[in-house]
């Protein structure tokens, strides 16, 4: 047995466990919420998107749930991936617009109330991840998009929330309040 096929089987097994966990998460979501899995594979040179929950809102192909969940979606952004300079935010935007009627003026609009109500560790991680995503869009995205300026405004409020959350994380009980000091015999300055 080749190590390549063994590695592929191990990766498939890990992915299947991950997808099972996502399916469980999807079963907890609201009726008006659709959960997607967006994953990129270097081997295929493009991302793929799967519907993980509430697929009835988008497709009715008469197949089994597993057939719908195991079949990647056919999205224009994914089809155009290699030839049109498409980025991951184009895929996210297409998914949001696909699920929202009428299409939102800003597909990257955030529900700040939801973010503020997350438990502290989750709020810190989620705000940081979203901030990275939206800042990357602000730097590399198309400034001619109608929603570009709205995204830049979202980044400002999200950055404030993230910094505030970082401050709360640092003040949590049980955290050491002493700054880290160099080990004895080590200099804290570069020579």
PDB file of C-alpha atoms in Angstrom:
ATOM      1  CA  UNK A   1       0.000   0.000   0.000  1.00  0.00           C
ATOM      2  CA  UNK A   2       1.453   3.368  -0.965  1.00  0.00           C
ATOM      3  CA  UNK A   3       1.966   6.045   1.661  1.00  0.00           C
ATOM      4  CA  UNK A   4       0.120   8.511  -0.592  1.00  0.00           C
ATOM      5  CA  UNK A   5      -3.092   6.498  -0.601  1.00  0.00           C
ATOM      6  CA  UNK A   6      -2.784   5.851   3.145  1.00  0.00           C
ATOM      7  CA  UNK A   7      -2.340   9.580   3.748  1.00  0.00           C
ATOM      8  CA  UNK A   8      -5.327  10.369   1.517  1.00  0.00           C
ATOM      9  CA  UNK A   9      -7.468   7.869   3.450  1.00  0.00           C
ATOM     10  CA  UNK A  10      -6.387   9.442   6.746  1.00  0.00           C
ATOM     11  CA  UNK A  11      -7.213  12.911   5.408  1.00  0.00           C
ATOM     12  CA  UNK A  12     -10.607  11.705   4.169  1.00  0.00           C
ATOM     13  CA  UNK A  13     -11.304  10.162   7.568  1.00  0.00           C
ATOM     14  CA  UNK A  14     -10.384  13.414   9.349  1.00  0.00           C
ATOM     15  CA  UNK A  15     -12.547  15.389   6.937  1.00  0.00           C
ATOM     16  CA  UNK A  16     -15.468  13.008   7.496  1.00  0.00           C
ATOM     17  CA  UNK A  17     -15.189  13.493  11.277  1.00  0.00           C
ATOM     18  CA  UNK A  18     -15.078  17.246  10.738  1.00  0.00           C
ATOM     19  CA  UNK A  19     -18.130  17.117   8.474  1.00  0.00           C
ATOM     20  CA  UNK A  20     -19.992  15.024  11.049  1.00  0.00           C
ATOM     21  CA  UNK A  21     -19.234  17.640  13.701  1.00  0.00           C
ATOM     22  CA  UNK A  22     -20.476  20.348  11.355  1.00  0.00           C
ATOM     23  CA  UNK A  23     -23.656  18.392  10.699  1.00  0.00           C
ATOM     24  CA  UNK A  24     -24.285  18.278  14.445  1.00  0.00           C
ATOM     25  CA  UNK A  25     -23.693  22.011  14.631  1.00  0.00           C
ATOM     26  CA  UNK A  26     -26.006  22.520  11.681  1.00  0.00           C
ATOM     27  CA  UNK A  27     -28.798  20.660  13.434  1.00  0.00           C
ATOM     28  CA  UNK A  28     -28.667  23.257  16.213  1.00  0.00           C
ATOM     29  CA  UNK A  29     -29.119  26.232  13.906  1.00  0.00           C
ATOM     30  CA  UNK A  30     -32.252  28.282  13.444  1.00  0.00           C
ATOM     31  CA  UNK A  31     -34.772  27.533  10.708  1.00  0.00           C
ATOM     32  CA  UNK A  32     -33.780  30.681   8.785  1.00  0.00           C
ATOM     33  CA  UNK A  33     -30.080  29.912   8.999  1.00  0.00           C
ATOM     34  CA  UNK A  34     -28.077  27.944   6.450  1.00  0.00           C
ATOM     35  CA  UNK A  35     -24.657  26.616   7.352  1.00  0.00           C
ATOM     36  CA  UNK A  36     -21.999  26.111   4.661  1.00  0.00           C
ATOM     37  CA  UNK A  37     -18.645  24.404   4.637  1.00  0.00           C
ATOM     38  CA  UNK A  38     -16.126  26.293   2.523  1.00  0.00           C
ATOM     39  CA  UNK A  39     -12.846  24.425   2.070  1.00  0.00           C
ATOM     40  CA  UNK A  40      -9.858  24.790  -0.194  1.00  0.00           C
ATOM     41  CA  UNK A  41      -7.801  21.932  -1.552  1.00  0.00           C
ATOM     42  CA  UNK A  42      -4.390  22.601  -3.066  1.00  0.00           C
ATOM     43  CA  UNK A  43      -4.761  19.441  -5.138  1.00  0.00           C
ATOM     44  CA  UNK A  44      -7.773  20.891  -6.984  1.00  0.00           C
ATOM     45  CA  UNK A  45      -6.532  24.481  -7.109  1.00  0.00           C
ATOM     46  CA  UNK A  46      -9.834  25.978  -5.974  1.00  0.00           C
ATOM     47  CA  UNK A  47     -12.190  26.051  -3.009  1.00  0.00           C
ATOM     48  CA  UNK A  48     -15.446  24.147  -2.809  1.00  0.00           C
ATOM     49  CA  UNK A  49     -18.624  24.885  -0.862  1.00  0.00           C
ATOM     50  CA  UNK A  50     -21.115  22.437   0.588  1.00  0.00           C
ATOM     51  CA  UNK A  51     -24.487  23.059   2.204  1.00  0.00           C
ATOM     52  CA  UNK A  52     -24.312  21.659   5.736  1.00  0.00           C
ATOM     53  CA  UNK A  53     -27.789  22.536   7.028  1.00  0.00           C
ATOM     54  CA  UNK A  54     -31.197  23.722   5.913  1.00  0.00           C
ATOM     55  CA  UNK A  55     -30.560  22.903   2.247  1.00  0.00           C
ATOM     56  CA  UNK A  56     -34.286  22.899   1.508  1.00  0.00           C
ATOM     57  CA  UNK A  57     -34.143  26.705   1.366  1.00  0.00           C
ATOM     58  CA  UNK A  58     -31.805  26.551  -1.624  1.00  0.00           C
ATOM     59  CA  UNK A  59     -32.147  23.246  -3.443  1.00  0.00           C
ATOM     60  CA  UNK A  60     -34.754  20.591  -3.917  1.00  0.00           C
ATOM     61  CA  UNK A  61     -33.143  17.842  -5.929  1.00  0.00           C
ATOM     62  CA  UNK A  62     -35.143  14.999  -4.456  1.00  0.00           C
ATOM     63  CA  UNK A  63     -32.060  13.161  -3.243  1.00  0.00           C
ATOM     64  CA  UNK A  64     -31.088  12.067   0.206  1.00  0.00           C
ATOM     65  CA  UNK A  65     -29.715  14.504   2.759  1.00  0.00           C
ATOM     66  CA  UNK A  66     -26.301  12.878   2.498  1.00  0.00           C
ATOM     67  CA  UNK A  67     -26.314  13.250  -1.289  1.00  0.00           C
ATOM     68  CA  UNK A  68     -26.997  16.986  -0.979  1.00  0.00           C
ATOM     69  CA  UNK A  69     -24.411  17.419   1.779  1.00  0.00           C
ATOM     70  CA  UNK A  70     -21.739  15.437  -0.080  1.00  0.00           C
ATOM     71  CA  UNK A  71     -22.118  17.269  -3.399  1.00  0.00           C
ATOM     72  CA  UNK A  72     -20.210  20.566  -3.739  1.00  0.00           C
ATOM     73  CA  UNK A  73     -22.289  23.545  -4.823  1.00  0.00           C
ATOM     74  CA  UNK A  74     -21.935  24.931  -8.323  1.00  0.00           C
ATOM     75  CA  UNK A  75     -21.135  28.596  -7.749  1.00  0.00           C
ATOM     76  CA  UNK A  76     -20.075  31.147 -10.351  1.00  0.00           C
ATOM     77  CA  UNK A  77     -17.228  32.365  -8.129  1.00  0.00           C
ATOM     78  CA  UNK A  78     -15.831  28.839  -7.861  1.00  0.00           C
ATOM     79  CA  UNK A  79     -16.243  28.157 -11.586  1.00  0.00           C
ATOM     80  CA  UNK A  80     -14.379  31.403 -12.379  1.00  0.00           C
ATOM     81  CA  UNK A  81     -11.746  30.832  -9.672  1.00  0.00           C
ATOM     82  CA  UNK A  82      -8.674  30.283 -11.851  1.00  0.00           C
ATOM     83  CA  UNK A  83      -9.438  32.703 -14.657  1.00  0.00           C
ATOM     84  CA  UNK A  84     -11.116  35.800 -13.197  1.00  0.00           C
ATOM     85  CA  UNK A  85      -8.988  36.769 -10.178  1.00  0.00           C
ATOM     86  CA  UNK A  86     -11.681  35.502  -7.827  1.00  0.00           C
ATOM     87  CA  UNK A  87     -10.887  35.531  -4.099  1.00  0.00           C
ATOM     88  CA  UNK A  88     -12.477  33.722  -1.164  1.00  0.00           C
ATOM     89  CA  UNK A  89     -14.598  36.780  -0.298  1.00  0.00           C
ATOM     90  CA  UNK A  90     -16.224  36.525  -3.721  1.00  0.00           C
ATOM     91  CA  UNK A  91     -17.373  33.012  -2.801  1.00  0.00           C
ATOM     92  CA  UNK A  92     -18.635  34.200   0.601  1.00  0.00           C
ATOM     93  CA  UNK A  93     -20.447  37.111  -1.041  1.00  0.00           C
ATOM     94  CA  UNK A  94     -22.121  34.783  -3.545  1.00  0.00           C
ATOM     95  CA  UNK A  95     -23.247  32.443  -0.753  1.00  0.00           C
ATOM     96  CA  UNK A  96     -24.693  35.316   1.300  1.00  0.00           C
ATOM     97  CA  UNK A  97     -26.518  36.770  -1.708  1.00  0.00           C
ATOM     98  CA  UNK A  98     -27.817  33.314  -2.611  1.00  0.00           C
ATOM     99  CA  UNK A  99     -29.410  32.934   0.836  1.00  0.00           C
ATOM    100  CA  UNK A 100     -30.720  36.454   1.333  1.00  0.00           C
ATOM    101  CA  UNK A 101     -33.715  37.886  -0.502  1.00  0.00           C
ATOM    102  CA  UNK A 102     -33.412  40.628  -1.481  1.00  0.00           C
ATOM    103  CA  UNK A 103     -29.629  40.535  -1.775  1.00  0.00           C
ATOM    104  CA  UNK A 104     -28.022  42.717   0.891  1.00  0.00           C
ATOM    105  CA  UNK A 105     -26.282  45.953  -0.028  1.00  0.00           C
ATOM    106  CA  UNK A 106     -23.331  44.706   2.047  1.00  0.00           C
ATOM    107  CA  UNK A 107     -22.879  40.924   2.040  1.00  0.00           C
ATOM    108  CA  UNK A 108     -20.239  41.317   4.762  1.00  0.00           C
ATOM    109  CA  UNK A 109     -22.458  43.216   7.215  1.00  0.00           C
ATOM    110  CA  UNK A 110     -21.959  42.000  10.767  1.00  0.00           C
ATOM    111  CA  UNK A 111     -24.469  41.407  13.529  1.00  0.00           C
ATOM    112  CA  UNK A 112     -22.528  43.217  16.234  1.00  0.00           C
ATOM    113  CA  UNK A 113     -25.177  42.389  18.844  1.00  0.00           C
ATOM    114  CA  UNK A 114     -24.569  38.685  18.206  1.00  0.00           C
ATOM    115  CA  UNK A 115     -20.798  39.148  18.459  1.00  0.00           C
ATOM    116  CA  UNK A 116     -21.045  41.158  21.689  1.00  0.00           C
ATOM    117  CA  UNK A 117     -23.167  38.433  23.292  1.00  0.00           C
ATOM    118  CA  UNK A 118     -20.710  35.609  22.599  1.00  0.00           C
ATOM    119  CA  UNK A 119     -18.850  34.221  25.622  1.00  0.00           C
ATOM    120  CA  UNK A 120     -15.543  36.037  26.088  1.00  0.00           C
ATOM    121  CA  UNK A 121     -13.147  33.414  24.618  1.00  0.00           C
ATOM    122  CA  UNK A 122     -15.377  32.867  21.567  1.00  0.00           C
ATOM    123  CA  UNK A 123     -15.882  36.615  21.101  1.00  0.00           C
ATOM    124  CA  UNK A 124     -12.111  37.109  21.102  1.00  0.00           C
ATOM    125  CA  UNK A 125     -11.497  34.353  18.532  1.00  0.00           C
ATOM    126  CA  UNK A 126     -14.465  35.189  16.293  1.00  0.00           C
ATOM    127  CA  UNK A 127     -13.795  38.934  16.289  1.00  0.00           C
ATOM    128  CA  UNK A 128     -10.121  38.308  15.505  1.00  0.00           C
ATOM    129  CA  UNK A 129     -10.893  35.922  12.649  1.00  0.00           C
ATOM    130  CA  UNK A 130     -13.527  38.239  11.172  1.00  0.00           C
ATOM    131  CA  UNK A 131     -11.210  41.210  11.553  1.00  0.00           C
ATOM    132  CA  UNK A 132      -8.456  39.396   9.666  1.00  0.00           C
ATOM    133  CA  UNK A 133     -10.876  38.405   6.895  1.00  0.00           C
ATOM    134  CA  UNK A 134     -12.385  41.889   6.480  1.00  0.00           C
ATOM    135  CA  UNK A 135      -9.029  43.690   6.725  1.00  0.00           C
ATOM    136  CA  UNK A 136      -7.670  41.409   4.008  1.00  0.00           C
ATOM    137  CA  UNK A 137     -10.711  42.288   1.905  1.00  0.00           C
ATOM    138  CA  UNK A 138     -10.141  46.002   2.607  1.00  0.00           C
ATOM    139  CA  UNK A 139      -6.531  45.727   1.397  1.00  0.00           C
ATOM    140  CA  UNK A 140      -6.971  43.412  -1.604  1.00  0.00           C
ATOM    141  CA  UNK A 141     -10.668  43.695  -2.448  1.00  0.00           C
ATOM    142  CA  UNK A 142     -12.209  45.632  -5.298  1.00  0.00           C
ATOM    143  CA  UNK A 143     -12.590  49.256  -4.173  1.00  0.00           C
ATOM    144  CA  UNK A 144     -15.184  49.770  -6.914  1.00  0.00           C
ATOM    145  CA  UNK A 145     -17.645  47.343  -5.279  1.00  0.00           C
ATOM    146  CA  UNK A 146     -20.692  49.194  -3.964  1.00  0.00           C
ATOM    147  CA  UNK A 147     -20.241  47.676  -0.503  1.00  0.00           C
ATOM    148  CA  UNK A 148     -16.489  48.362  -0.174  1.00  0.00           C
ATOM    149  CA  UNK A 149     -16.878  51.546   1.934  1.00  0.00           C
ATOM    150  CA  UNK A 150     -19.422  49.790   4.156  1.00  0.00           C
ATOM    151  CA  UNK A 151     -16.925  46.991   4.797  1.00  0.00           C
ATOM    152  CA  UNK A 152     -14.275  49.536   5.793  1.00  0.00           C
ATOM    153  CA  UNK A 153     -16.751  50.985   8.328  1.00  0.00           C
ATOM    154  CA  UNK A 154     -17.489  47.470   9.642  1.00  0.00           C
ATOM    155  CA  UNK A 155     -13.744  46.958  10.128  1.00  0.00           C
ATOM    156  CA  UNK A 156     -13.536  50.049  12.346  1.00  0.00           C
ATOM    157  CA  UNK A 157     -16.301  48.929  14.709  1.00  0.00           C
ATOM    158  CA  UNK A 158     -15.061  45.328  14.689  1.00  0.00           C
ATOM    159  CA  UNK A 159     -11.526  46.469  15.539  1.00  0.00           C
ATOM    160  CA  UNK A 160     -12.871  48.426  18.532  1.00  0.00           C
ATOM    161  CA  UNK A 161     -14.776  45.348  19.722  1.00  0.00           C
ATOM    162  CA  UNK A 162     -11.728  43.111  19.273  1.00  0.00           C
ATOM    163  CA  UNK A 163      -9.407  45.449  21.211  1.00  0.00           C
ATOM    164  CA  UNK A 164     -12.006  45.815  23.976  1.00  0.00           C
ATOM    165  CA  UNK A 165     -12.377  42.022  24.110  1.00  0.00           C
ATOM    166  CA  UNK A 166      -8.596  41.576  24.242  1.00  0.00           C
ATOM    167  CA  UNK A 167      -8.515  43.936  27.208  1.00  0.00           C
ATOM    168  CA  UNK A 168     -11.229  41.880  28.938  1.00  0.00           C
ATOM    169  CA  UNK A 169      -9.344  38.645  28.243  1.00  0.00           C
ATOM    170  CA  UNK A 170      -6.192  40.130  29.765  1.00  0.00           C
ATOM    171  CA  UNK A 171      -8.085  41.201  32.918  1.00  0.00           C
ATOM    172  CA  UNK A 172      -9.665  37.776  33.484  1.00  0.00           C
ATOM    173  CA  UNK A 173      -9.172  36.302  36.940  1.00  0.00           C
ATOM    174  CA  UNK A 174      -6.546  33.601  37.076  1.00  0.00           C
ATOM    175  CA  UNK A 175      -4.287  35.282  34.561  1.00  0.00           C
ATOM    176  CA  UNK A 176      -0.850  36.256  35.740  1.00  0.00           C
ATOM    177  CA  UNK A 177      -0.644  40.023  36.103  1.00  0.00           C
ATOM    178  CA  UNK A 178       3.144  40.091  36.193  1.00  0.00           C
ATOM    179  CA  UNK A 179       4.867  40.745  32.883  1.00  0.00           C
ATOM    180  CA  UNK A 180       7.053  37.947  31.609  1.00  0.00           C
ATOM    181  CA  UNK A 181      10.673  38.355  32.660  1.00  0.00           C
ATOM    182  CA  UNK A 182      13.741  36.867  31.036  1.00  0.00           C
ATOM    183  CA  UNK A 183      15.148  33.735  32.664  1.00  0.00           C
ATOM    184  CA  UNK A 184      18.017  34.373  35.042  1.00  0.00           C
ATOM    185  CA  UNK A 185      21.272  35.032  33.298  1.00  0.00           C
ATOM    186  CA  UNK A 186      19.591  36.118  30.057  1.00  0.00           C
ATOM    187  CA  UNK A 187      19.681  39.681  28.882  1.00  0.00           C
ATOM    188  CA  UNK A 188      16.428  41.372  27.942  1.00  0.00           C
ATOM    189  CA  UNK A 189      18.182  43.540  25.412  1.00  0.00           C
ATOM    190  CA  UNK A 190      19.684  42.562  22.102  1.00  0.00           C
ATOM    191  CA  UNK A 191      23.478  42.811  22.050  1.00  0.00           C
TER     192      UNK A 191
END
